[in-house]
């Protein structure tokens, strides 16, 4: 089998995955726009598309997309049957190909019955099954013949001594001291988590949100993140000395004394809860849970003891979505839960890339990250699986919150970019490819959240 044939099949299969995903998102958007009532005939609408009827344009677009994607799936299956080296890849393609006529039939029923009863749910379920079969085929195909799935160790033990020369700088001038304390708060996490909370608020809002609620929720969240980050620095300071990427942190270099850092963390946490209480009690409780979960459950229990630390730890990143929802309504609504689920599923697809890039460093620190314990090939497959789950969760957010074309286009386009970087990661298997996928995951979620805020509040 020639390398060009393999690359052609990979491109077709990745394109089919995104094509089916676009079809799912288009279907969700069609339901939102009540396109079924605008086009109740099948296979084509009885009326031509018109700029004066957006629902009709969406219906036509959905059917044209279905035709093109169907042809792409057929072409992918034909090429895959000839090129694929693993039987399971061929079987997955056969499942996707067999389900497509079923999907067409259910789609016809949706159109002609006006989306009555449970038919739309069946339509979405079959589409998701096709998507899952294609993702499985892609994951198995990309890792065929992978020879780098040997774990560093199945039970990592921390290196007894620091790696390299750790420079102890001690107290310095005011500017350096301020920078050290700011570094303790992990400011690079704040922008994305603040966006998560903002999106949670936007999804829960029925109209405008009081400015004081926005400021208190985001401000309290920033303080909570700072508190959690500071406690994480304190509790991991010994492991940080053994890892190259963390050996220059303020506590390892003794720029900040441990007692001062603890006092700083508690002060930030107390301020956070005080600010959250000006919103409501539920927000304050969720804020306290967030601080405790990241500082204690994740840092002390999960991260050093289980390979599932990243997966379960995703709960910490999901909490700002619930906080945002509770800030507006005093309760946690379905849209907030859907957004929290998306963040939870996105976390492994995002962080496993960093774990690949710093695999040896995490092994020195004694942390049982996925590539350390299960190997790189398994980690790459998990990235793809969690990426697929994230994309489906984004569709659920779109449908539950009645969002429109902006969010739909964002998740398809940025999802395609994210998938492209993951495919390249599977092919190149390098540190730079892992960082590329890591940054693409940030770009996907950040852009999606901005689109959610705009769509929910301004469109």
GROMACS .gro file of C-alpha atoms in nm:
model
  459
    1UNK     CA    1   0.000   0.000   0.000
    2UNK     CA    2   0.147   0.333  -0.106
    3UNK     CA    3   0.187   0.622   0.136
    4UNK     CA    4  -0.017   0.845  -0.096
    5UNK     CA    5  -0.309   0.599  -0.077
    6UNK     CA    6  -0.296   0.607   0.302
    7UNK     CA    7  -0.289   0.986   0.311
    8UNK     CA    8  -0.577   1.008   0.063
    9UNK     CA    9  -0.785   0.772   0.274
   10UNK     CA   10  -0.698   0.966   0.591
   11UNK     CA   11  -0.807   1.292   0.429
   12UNK     CA   12  -1.131   1.137   0.302
   13UNK     CA   13  -1.209   0.983   0.640
   14UNK     CA   14  -1.138   1.303   0.833
   15UNK     CA   15  -1.347   1.494   0.580
   16UNK     CA   16  -1.632   1.246   0.622
   17UNK     CA   17  -1.617   1.288   1.002
   18UNK     CA   18  -1.646   1.667   0.974
   19UNK     CA   19  -1.906   1.634   0.697
   20UNK     CA   20  -2.132   1.418   0.911
   21UNK     CA   21  -2.076   1.653   1.203
   22UNK     CA   22  -2.177   1.948   0.984
   23UNK     CA   23  -2.487   1.751   0.891
   24UNK     CA   24  -2.572   1.698   1.259
   25UNK     CA   25  -2.523   2.068   1.336
   26UNK     CA   26  -2.722   2.168   1.027
   27UNK     CA   27  -3.001   1.938   1.145
   28UNK     CA   28  -3.001   2.100   1.488
   29UNK     CA   29  -3.011   2.445   1.329
   30UNK     CA   30  -3.291   2.336   1.097
   31UNK     CA   31  -3.495   2.229   1.397
   32UNK     CA   32  -3.433   2.563   1.568
   33UNK     CA   33  -3.547   2.758   1.263
   34UNK     CA   34  -3.857   2.539   1.225
   35UNK     CA   35  -3.735   2.448   0.880
   36UNK     CA   36  -3.950   2.136   0.871
   37UNK     CA   37  -4.264   2.347   0.855
   38UNK     CA   38  -4.114   2.561   0.579
   39UNK     CA   39  -4.029   2.257   0.366
   40UNK     CA   40  -4.263   1.962   0.417
   41UNK     CA   41  -4.190   1.789   0.085
   42UNK     CA   42  -3.912   1.540   0.013
   43UNK     CA   43  -3.649   1.490  -0.133
   44UNK     CA   44  -3.650   1.855  -0.242
   45UNK     CA   45  -3.852   2.149  -0.117
   46UNK     CA   46  -4.152   2.249  -0.325
   47UNK     CA   47  -4.030   2.610  -0.322
   48UNK     CA   48  -3.689   2.742  -0.430
   49UNK     CA   49  -3.468   2.902  -0.162
   50UNK     CA   50  -3.550   3.267  -0.092
   51UNK     CA   51  -3.369   3.534   0.105
   52UNK     CA   52  -3.701   3.636   0.256
   53UNK     CA   53  -3.745   3.293   0.417
   54UNK     CA   54  -3.437   3.197   0.624
   55UNK     CA   55  -3.597   2.870   0.738
   56UNK     CA   56  -3.634   2.762   0.376
   57UNK     CA   57  -3.269   2.843   0.308
   58UNK     CA   58  -3.167   2.632   0.609
   59UNK     CA   59  -3.383   2.342   0.491
   60UNK     CA   60  -3.234   2.353   0.141
   61UNK     CA   61  -2.884   2.382   0.285
   62UNK     CA   62  -2.940   2.083   0.509
   63UNK     CA   63  -3.054   1.863   0.220
   64UNK     CA   64  -2.772   1.971  -0.010
   65UNK     CA   65  -2.526   1.902   0.271
   66UNK     CA   66  -2.682   1.559   0.324
   67UNK     CA   67  -2.636   1.473  -0.045
   68UNK     CA   68  -2.273   1.585  -0.054
   69UNK     CA   69  -2.185   1.414   0.272
   70UNK     CA   70  -2.356   1.095   0.161
   71UNK     CA   71  -2.143   1.087  -0.152
   72UNK     CA   72  -1.832   1.153   0.059
   73UNK     CA   73  -1.916   0.866   0.295
   74UNK     CA   74  -1.963   0.631   0.000
   75UNK     CA   75  -1.632   0.737  -0.155
   76UNK     CA   76  -1.456   0.699   0.180
   77UNK     CA   77  -1.597   0.350   0.231
   78UNK     CA   78  -1.492   0.240  -0.118
   79UNK     CA   79  -1.137   0.369  -0.078
   80UNK     CA   80  -1.115   0.240   0.278
   81UNK     CA   81  -1.219  -0.111   0.180
   82UNK     CA   82  -0.922  -0.119  -0.056
   83UNK     CA   83  -0.667   0.067   0.156
   84UNK     CA   84  -0.739   0.000   0.524
   85UNK     CA   85  -0.508  -0.250   0.690
   86UNK     CA   86  -0.731  -0.333   0.986
   87UNK     CA   87  -1.055  -0.524   0.962
   88UNK     CA   88  -1.212  -0.317   1.236
   89UNK     CA   89  -1.167  -0.006   1.020
   90UNK     CA   90  -1.354  -0.173   0.736
   91UNK     CA   91  -1.630  -0.292   0.968
   92UNK     CA   92  -1.674   0.058   1.113
   93UNK     CA   93  -1.700   0.200   0.760
   94UNK     CA   94  -1.956  -0.067   0.673
   95UNK     CA   95  -2.166   0.032   0.975
   96UNK     CA   96  -2.156   0.399   0.874
   97UNK     CA   97  -2.245   0.314   0.514
   98UNK     CA   98  -2.533   0.087   0.619
   99UNK     CA   99  -2.677   0.350   0.854
  100UNK     CA  100  -2.680   0.627   0.595
  101UNK     CA  101  -2.988   0.500   0.405
  102UNK     CA  102  -3.163   0.463   0.742
  103UNK     CA  103  -3.073   0.824   0.819
  104UNK     CA  104  -3.213   0.936   0.485
  105UNK     CA  105  -3.541   0.753   0.551
  106UNK     CA  106  -3.578   0.901   0.898
  107UNK     CA  107  -3.494   1.244   0.757
  108UNK     CA  108  -3.771   1.205   0.500
  109UNK     CA  109  -4.012   1.121   0.782
  110UNK     CA  110  -3.902   1.433   0.972
  111UNK     CA  111  -3.972   1.649   0.669
  112UNK     CA  112  -4.308   1.500   0.572
  113UNK     CA  113  -4.451   1.475   0.925
  114UNK     CA  114  -4.344   1.822   1.035
  115UNK     CA  115  -4.093   1.685   1.289
  116UNK     CA  116  -4.368   1.526   1.494
  117UNK     CA  117  -4.318   1.299   1.795
  118UNK     CA  118  -3.985   1.129   1.860
  119UNK     CA  119  -3.877   1.113   1.496
  120UNK     CA  120  -3.631   1.408   1.525
  121UNK     CA  121  -3.462   1.237   1.822
  122UNK     CA  122  -3.424   0.918   1.621
  123UNK     CA  123  -3.285   1.124   1.334
  124UNK     CA  124  -3.023   1.277   1.563
  125UNK     CA  125  -2.942   0.940   1.719
  126UNK     CA  126  -2.876   0.771   1.385
  127UNK     CA  127  -2.660   1.065   1.274
  128UNK     CA  128  -2.460   1.043   1.597
  129UNK     CA  129  -2.414   0.667   1.537
  130UNK     CA  130  -2.276   0.734   1.189
  131UNK     CA  131  -2.046   0.997   1.334
  132UNK     CA  132  -1.925   0.755   1.602
  133UNK     CA  133  -1.858   0.479   1.348
  134UNK     CA  134  -1.651   0.713   1.132
  135UNK     CA  135  -1.457   0.844   1.433
  136UNK     CA  136  -1.382   0.485   1.535
  137UNK     CA  137  -1.259   0.406   1.185
  138UNK     CA  138  -1.038   0.714   1.190
  139UNK     CA  139  -0.891   0.637   1.533
  140UNK     CA  140  -0.811   0.276   1.441
  141UNK     CA  141  -0.672   0.373   1.102
  142UNK     CA  142  -0.444   0.647   1.234
  143UNK     CA  143  -0.284   0.420   1.493
  144UNK     CA  144  -0.234   0.118   1.265
  145UNK     CA  145   0.123   0.004   1.316
  146UNK     CA  146   0.200   0.259   1.589
  147UNK     CA  147   0.522   0.162   1.765
  148UNK     CA  148   0.532   0.420   2.044
  149UNK     CA  149   0.269   0.282   2.282
  150UNK     CA  150   0.517   0.171   2.545
  151UNK     CA  151   0.447   0.351   2.873
  152UNK     CA  152   0.730   0.515   3.062
  153UNK     CA  153   0.615   0.318   3.365
  154UNK     CA  154   0.295   0.168   3.497
  155UNK     CA  155   0.361   0.303   3.847
  156UNK     CA  156   0.564   0.624   3.827
  157UNK     CA  157   0.777   0.708   4.125
  158UNK     CA  158   0.898   1.064   4.171
  159UNK     CA  159   1.264   1.131   4.102
  160UNK     CA  160   1.426   1.179   4.444
  161UNK     CA  161   1.632   1.482   4.344
  162UNK     CA  162   1.548   1.798   4.150
  163UNK     CA  163   1.616   1.784   3.778
  164UNK     CA  164   1.893   2.021   3.669
  165UNK     CA  165   1.996   2.325   3.863
  166UNK     CA  166   1.718   2.494   4.055
  167UNK     CA  167   1.818   2.853   4.116
  168UNK     CA  168   1.704   2.978   4.455
  169UNK     CA  169   1.657   3.350   4.417
  170UNK     CA  170   1.492   3.432   4.747
  171UNK     CA  171   1.314   3.762   4.808
  172UNK     CA  172   1.375   4.030   4.545
  173UNK     CA  173   1.252   4.380   4.460
  174UNK     CA  174   0.890   4.489   4.472
  175UNK     CA  175   0.825   4.438   4.102
  176UNK     CA  176   0.965   4.084   4.106
  177UNK     CA  177   0.770   4.004   4.422
  178UNK     CA  178   0.445   4.124   4.265
  179UNK     CA  179   0.516   3.915   3.954
  180UNK     CA  180   0.582   3.611   4.173
  181UNK     CA  181   0.249   3.647   4.355
  182UNK     CA  182   0.065   3.699   4.026
  183UNK     CA  183   0.231   3.384   3.890
  184UNK     CA  184   0.094   3.187   4.187
  185UNK     CA  185  -0.261   3.263   4.069
  186UNK     CA  186  -0.207   3.093   3.728
  187UNK     CA  187  -0.331   3.392   3.528
  188UNK     CA  188  -0.316   3.204   3.197
  189UNK     CA  189  -0.613   2.994   3.310
  190UNK     CA  190  -0.827   3.295   3.395
  191UNK     CA  191  -0.930   3.418   3.052
  192UNK     CA  192  -1.074   3.086   2.938
  193UNK     CA  193  -1.248   3.002   3.266
  194UNK     CA  194  -1.391   3.353   3.278
  195UNK     CA  195  -1.527   3.297   2.926
  196UNK     CA  196  -1.688   2.973   3.046
  197UNK     CA  197  -1.865   3.161   3.325
  198UNK     CA  198  -1.967   3.437   3.083
  199UNK     CA  199  -2.115   3.181   2.844
  200UNK     CA  200  -2.300   3.016   3.133
  201UNK     CA  201  -2.452   3.353   3.221
  202UNK     CA  202  -2.544   3.428   2.860
  203UNK     CA  203  -2.718   3.092   2.818
  204UNK     CA  204  -2.922   3.143   3.135
  205UNK     CA  205  -3.019   3.503   3.064
  206UNK     CA  206  -3.363   3.602   2.945
  207UNK     CA  207  -3.275   3.949   2.831
  208UNK     CA  208  -2.998   4.170   2.968
  209UNK     CA  209  -2.785   4.080   3.270
  210UNK     CA  210  -2.724   4.342   3.543
  211UNK     CA  211  -2.370   4.473   3.517
  212UNK     CA  212  -2.313   4.419   3.889
  213UNK     CA  213  -2.396   4.050   3.847
  214UNK     CA  214  -2.148   4.017   3.561
  215UNK     CA  215  -1.870   4.195   3.750
  216UNK     CA  216  -1.927   4.002   4.074
  217UNK     CA  217  -1.943   3.665   3.897
  218UNK     CA  218  -1.634   3.719   3.684
  219UNK     CA  219  -1.446   3.895   3.963
  220UNK     CA  220  -1.528   3.625   4.216
  221UNK     CA  221  -1.426   3.364   3.963
  222UNK     CA  222  -1.088   3.528   3.903
  223UNK     CA  223  -1.025   3.536   4.278
  224UNK     CA  224  -1.131   3.169   4.312
  225UNK     CA  225  -0.897   3.066   4.030
  226UNK     CA  226  -0.617   3.260   4.196
  227UNK     CA  227  -0.681   3.089   4.528
  228UNK     CA  228  -0.693   2.742   4.372
  229UNK     CA  229  -0.376   2.806   4.172
  230UNK     CA  230  -0.190   2.927   4.479
  231UNK     CA  231  -0.284   2.620   4.683
  232UNK     CA  232  -0.180   2.402   4.387
  233UNK     CA  233   0.163   2.569   4.386
  234UNK     CA  234   0.200   2.508   4.760
  235UNK     CA  235   0.096   2.144   4.751
  236UNK     CA  236   0.303   2.054   4.442
  237UNK     CA  237   0.619   2.247   4.526
  238UNK     CA  238   0.828   1.932   4.584
  239UNK     CA  239   0.716   1.776   4.257
  240UNK     CA  240   0.771   2.108   4.079
  241UNK     CA  241   1.140   2.096   4.174
  242UNK     CA  242   1.176   1.766   3.988
  243UNK     CA  243   1.016   1.887   3.664
  244UNK     CA  244   1.186   2.110   3.408
  245UNK     CA  245   0.870   2.301   3.315
  246UNK     CA  246   0.790   2.395   3.676
  247UNK     CA  247   1.134   2.425   3.837
  248UNK     CA  248   1.126   2.804   3.814
  249UNK     CA  249   0.795   2.857   3.995
  250UNK     CA  250   0.794   3.107   4.284
  251UNK     CA  251   0.784   2.848   4.563
  252UNK     CA  252   1.055   2.626   4.415
  253UNK     CA  253   1.287   2.926   4.380
  254UNK     CA  254   1.180   3.057   4.723
  255UNK     CA  255   1.073   3.392   4.584
  256UNK     CA  256   0.763   3.350   4.801
  257UNK     CA  257   0.773   3.176   5.142
  258UNK     CA  258   0.527   2.888   5.185
  259UNK     CA  259   0.352   3.055   5.479
  260UNK     CA  260   0.302   3.371   5.276
  261UNK     CA  261   0.165   3.172   4.985
  262UNK     CA  262  -0.082   2.992   5.212
  263UNK     CA  263  -0.199   3.320   5.360
  264UNK     CA  264  -0.232   3.464   5.008
  265UNK     CA  265  -0.437   3.163   4.894
  266UNK     CA  266  -0.674   3.180   5.190
  267UNK     CA  267  -0.714   3.556   5.148
  268UNK     CA  268  -0.804   3.518   4.780
  269UNK     CA  269  -1.047   3.238   4.863
  270UNK     CA  270  -1.218   3.441   5.135
  271UNK     CA  271  -1.248   3.743   4.905
  272UNK     CA  272  -1.387   3.520   4.633
  273UNK     CA  273  -1.661   3.384   4.857
  274UNK     CA  274  -1.744   3.733   4.984
  275UNK     CA  275  -1.786   3.858   4.627
  276UNK     CA  276  -1.987   3.552   4.526
  277UNK     CA  277  -2.223   3.602   4.821
  278UNK     CA  278  -2.323   3.938   4.673
  279UNK     CA  279  -2.467   3.739   4.382
  280UNK     CA  280  -2.639   3.454   4.570
  281UNK     CA  281  -2.569   3.166   4.808
  282UNK     CA  282  -2.565   2.896   4.538
  283UNK     CA  283  -2.289   3.078   4.349
  284UNK     CA  284  -2.084   3.104   4.670
  285UNK     CA  285  -2.132   2.731   4.743
  286UNK     CA  286  -2.026   2.638   4.391
  287UNK     CA  287  -1.726   2.869   4.420
  288UNK     CA  288  -1.619   2.699   4.744
  289UNK     CA  289  -1.662   2.358   4.579
  290UNK     CA  290  -1.446   2.472   4.287
  291UNK     CA  291  -1.164   2.587   4.514
  292UNK     CA  292  -1.177   2.273   4.729
  293UNK     CA  293  -1.205   2.036   4.433
  294UNK     CA  294  -0.905   2.173   4.243
  295UNK     CA  295  -0.689   2.236   4.550
  296UNK     CA  296  -0.759   1.914   4.740
  297UNK     CA  297  -0.940   1.651   4.532
  298UNK     CA  298  -0.751   1.708   4.208
  299UNK     CA  299  -0.410   1.816   4.340
  300UNK     CA  300  -0.377   1.574   4.636
  301UNK     CA  301  -0.602   1.279   4.545
  302UNK     CA  302  -0.642   1.249   4.168
  303UNK     CA  303  -0.330   1.386   4.002
  304UNK     CA  304  -0.069   1.177   4.188
  305UNK     CA  305  -0.274   0.857   4.213
  306UNK     CA  306  -0.481   0.774   3.903
  307UNK     CA  307  -0.441   0.778   3.529
  308UNK     CA  308  -0.794   0.919   3.509
  309UNK     CA  309  -0.684   1.236   3.688
  310UNK     CA  310  -0.737   1.453   3.379
  311UNK     CA  311  -1.080   1.309   3.302
  312UNK     CA  312  -1.221   1.342   3.654
  313UNK     CA  313  -1.036   1.670   3.702
  314UNK     CA  314  -1.240   1.814   3.417
  315UNK     CA  315  -1.512   1.873   3.676
  316UNK     CA  316  -1.310   2.168   3.807
  317UNK     CA  317  -1.315   2.336   3.466
  318UNK     CA  318  -1.685   2.264   3.423
  319UNK     CA  319  -1.788   2.439   3.747
  320UNK     CA  320  -1.763   2.796   3.607
  321UNK     CA  321  -2.041   2.707   3.362
  322UNK     CA  322  -2.265   2.614   3.655
  323UNK     CA  323  -2.159   2.924   3.846
  324UNK     CA  324  -2.251   3.143   3.550
  325UNK     CA  325  -2.591   2.979   3.517
  326UNK     CA  326  -2.662   3.007   3.891
  327UNK     CA  327  -2.555   3.372   3.896
  328UNK     CA  328  -2.836   3.472   3.660
  329UNK     CA  329  -3.124   3.251   3.771
  330UNK     CA  330  -3.032   3.123   4.117
  331UNK     CA  331  -3.056   2.768   3.980
  332UNK     CA  332  -2.865   2.546   3.736
  333UNK     CA  333  -3.057   2.517   3.410
  334UNK     CA  334  -3.032   2.261   3.127
  335UNK     CA  335  -2.819   2.490   2.911
  336UNK     CA  336  -2.571   2.541   3.195
  337UNK     CA  337  -2.550   2.165   3.249
  338UNK     CA  338  -2.497   2.110   2.875
  339UNK     CA  339  -2.216   2.365   2.870
  340UNK     CA  340  -2.055   2.210   3.179
  341UNK     CA  341  -2.067   1.869   3.009
  342UNK     CA  342  -1.896   2.015   2.703
  343UNK     CA  343  -1.613   2.157   2.919
  344UNK     CA  344  -1.579   1.827   3.104
  345UNK     CA  345  -1.539   1.635   2.777
  346UNK     CA  346  -1.312   1.897   2.620
  347UNK     CA  347  -1.061   1.884   2.907
  348UNK     CA  348  -0.895   1.549   2.816
  349UNK     CA  349  -0.892   1.638   2.445
  350UNK     CA  350  -0.712   1.956   2.545
  351UNK     CA  351  -0.480   1.853   2.827
  352UNK     CA  352  -0.365   1.515   2.691
  353UNK     CA  353  -0.174   1.710   2.426
  354UNK     CA  354   0.024   1.885   2.699
  355UNK     CA  355   0.076   1.551   2.874
  356UNK     CA  356   0.226   1.412   2.552
  357UNK     CA  357   0.460   1.707   2.515
  358UNK     CA  358   0.580   1.678   2.877
  359UNK     CA  359   0.554   1.303   2.919
  360UNK     CA  360   0.904   1.251   3.059
  361UNK     CA  361   0.869   1.551   3.287
  362UNK     CA  362   0.547   1.416   3.437
  363UNK     CA  363   0.715   1.078   3.488
  364UNK     CA  364   0.996   1.249   3.681
  365UNK     CA  365   0.737   1.425   3.894
  366UNK     CA  366   0.567   1.095   3.975
  367UNK     CA  367   0.237   1.181   3.806
  368UNK     CA  368   0.054   0.889   3.633
  369UNK     CA  369  -0.057   1.085   3.325
  370UNK     CA  370  -0.207   0.891   3.036
  371UNK     CA  371   0.106   0.883   2.813
  372UNK     CA  372   0.323   0.791   3.114
  373UNK     CA  373   0.110   0.492   3.213
  374UNK     CA  374  -0.069   0.385   2.893
  375UNK     CA  375   0.166   0.509   2.621
  376UNK     CA  376   0.150   0.772   2.349
  377UNK     CA  377  -0.060   0.586   2.091
  378UNK     CA  378  -0.335   0.519   2.344
  379UNK     CA  379  -0.327   0.884   2.451
  380UNK     CA  380  -0.363   1.004   2.092
  381UNK     CA  381  -0.665   0.778   2.044
  382UNK     CA  382  -0.821   0.918   2.360
  383UNK     CA  383  -0.766   1.272   2.232
  384UNK     CA  384  -0.962   1.185   1.918
  385UNK     CA  385  -1.242   1.016   2.112
  386UNK     CA  386  -1.282   1.308   2.352
  387UNK     CA  387  -1.267   1.555   2.064
  388UNK     CA  388  -1.556   1.373   1.899
  389UNK     CA  389  -1.752   1.376   2.226
  390UNK     CA  390  -1.681   1.747   2.265
  391UNK     CA  391  -1.818   1.822   1.919
  392UNK     CA  392  -2.138   1.629   1.991
  393UNK     CA  393  -2.174   1.811   2.324
  394UNK     CA  394  -2.141   2.143   2.139
  395UNK     CA  395  -2.435   2.038   1.922
  396UNK     CA  396  -2.638   1.963   2.235
  397UNK     CA  397  -2.557   2.310   2.372
  398UNK     CA  398  -2.669   2.461   2.041
  399UNK     CA  399  -2.998   2.271   2.044
  400UNK     CA  400  -3.082   2.307   2.414
  401UNK     CA  401  -3.011   2.681   2.418
  402UNK     CA  402  -3.183   2.755   2.085
  403UNK     CA  403  -2.867   2.901   1.937
  404UNK     CA  404  -2.828   2.970   1.569
  405UNK     CA  405  -2.602   2.984   1.267
  406UNK     CA  406  -2.310   3.170   1.429
  407UNK     CA  407  -2.249   2.900   1.691
  408UNK     CA  408  -2.317   2.625   1.437
  409UNK     CA  409  -2.062   2.763   1.191
  410UNK     CA  410  -1.808   2.820   1.468
  411UNK     CA  411  -1.818   2.466   1.603
  412UNK     CA  412  -1.796   2.314   1.255
  413UNK     CA  413  -1.511   2.533   1.126
  414UNK     CA  414  -1.302   2.542   1.444
  415UNK     CA  415  -1.384   2.176   1.509
  416UNK     CA  416  -1.242   2.093   1.166
  417UNK     CA  417  -0.923   2.284   1.249
  418UNK     CA  418  -0.895   2.103   1.583
  419UNK     CA  419  -0.945   1.766   1.410
  420UNK     CA  420  -0.685   1.854   1.147
  421UNK     CA  421  -0.425   1.922   1.417
  422UNK     CA  422  -0.510   1.594   1.591
  423UNK     CA  423  -0.474   1.401   1.265
  424UNK     CA  424  -0.134   1.566   1.216
  425UNK     CA  425  -0.045   1.469   1.573
  426UNK     CA  426  -0.121   1.106   1.491
  427UNK     CA  427   0.090   1.129   1.176
  428UNK     CA  428   0.389   1.330   1.303
  429UNK     CA  429   0.400   1.210   1.667
  430UNK     CA  430   0.622   1.498   1.778
  431UNK     CA  431   0.628   1.749   2.061
  432UNK     CA  432   0.556   2.035   1.821
  433UNK     CA  433   0.251   1.852   1.685
  434UNK     CA  434   0.124   1.804   2.041
  435UNK     CA  435   0.160   2.176   2.112
  436UNK     CA  436  -0.017   2.257   1.785
  437UNK     CA  437  -0.316   2.045   1.886
  438UNK     CA  438  -0.305   2.196   2.236
  439UNK     CA  439  -0.330   2.550   2.098
  440UNK     CA  440  -0.602   2.445   1.851
  441UNK     CA  441  -0.808   2.310   2.140
  442UNK     CA  442  -0.780   2.647   2.316
  443UNK     CA  443  -0.878   2.829   1.997
  444UNK     CA  444  -1.178   2.601   1.945
  445UNK     CA  445  -1.322   2.644   2.293
  446UNK     CA  446  -1.244   3.014   2.324
  447UNK     CA  447  -1.403   3.097   1.989
  448UNK     CA  448  -1.703   2.875   2.060
  449UNK     CA  449  -1.765   3.046   2.393
  450UNK     CA  450  -1.743   3.392   2.238
  451UNK     CA  451  -1.990   3.283   1.970
  452UNK     CA  452  -2.226   3.154   2.241
  453UNK     CA  453  -2.217   3.486   2.426
  454UNK     CA  454  -2.279   3.685   2.107
  455UNK     CA  455  -2.553   3.454   1.980
  456UNK     CA  456  -2.733   3.435   2.315
  457UNK     CA  457  -2.721   3.805   2.399
  458UNK     CA  458  -2.686   4.001   2.078
  459UNK     CA  459  -2.852   3.803   1.798
   0.00000   0.00000   0.00000
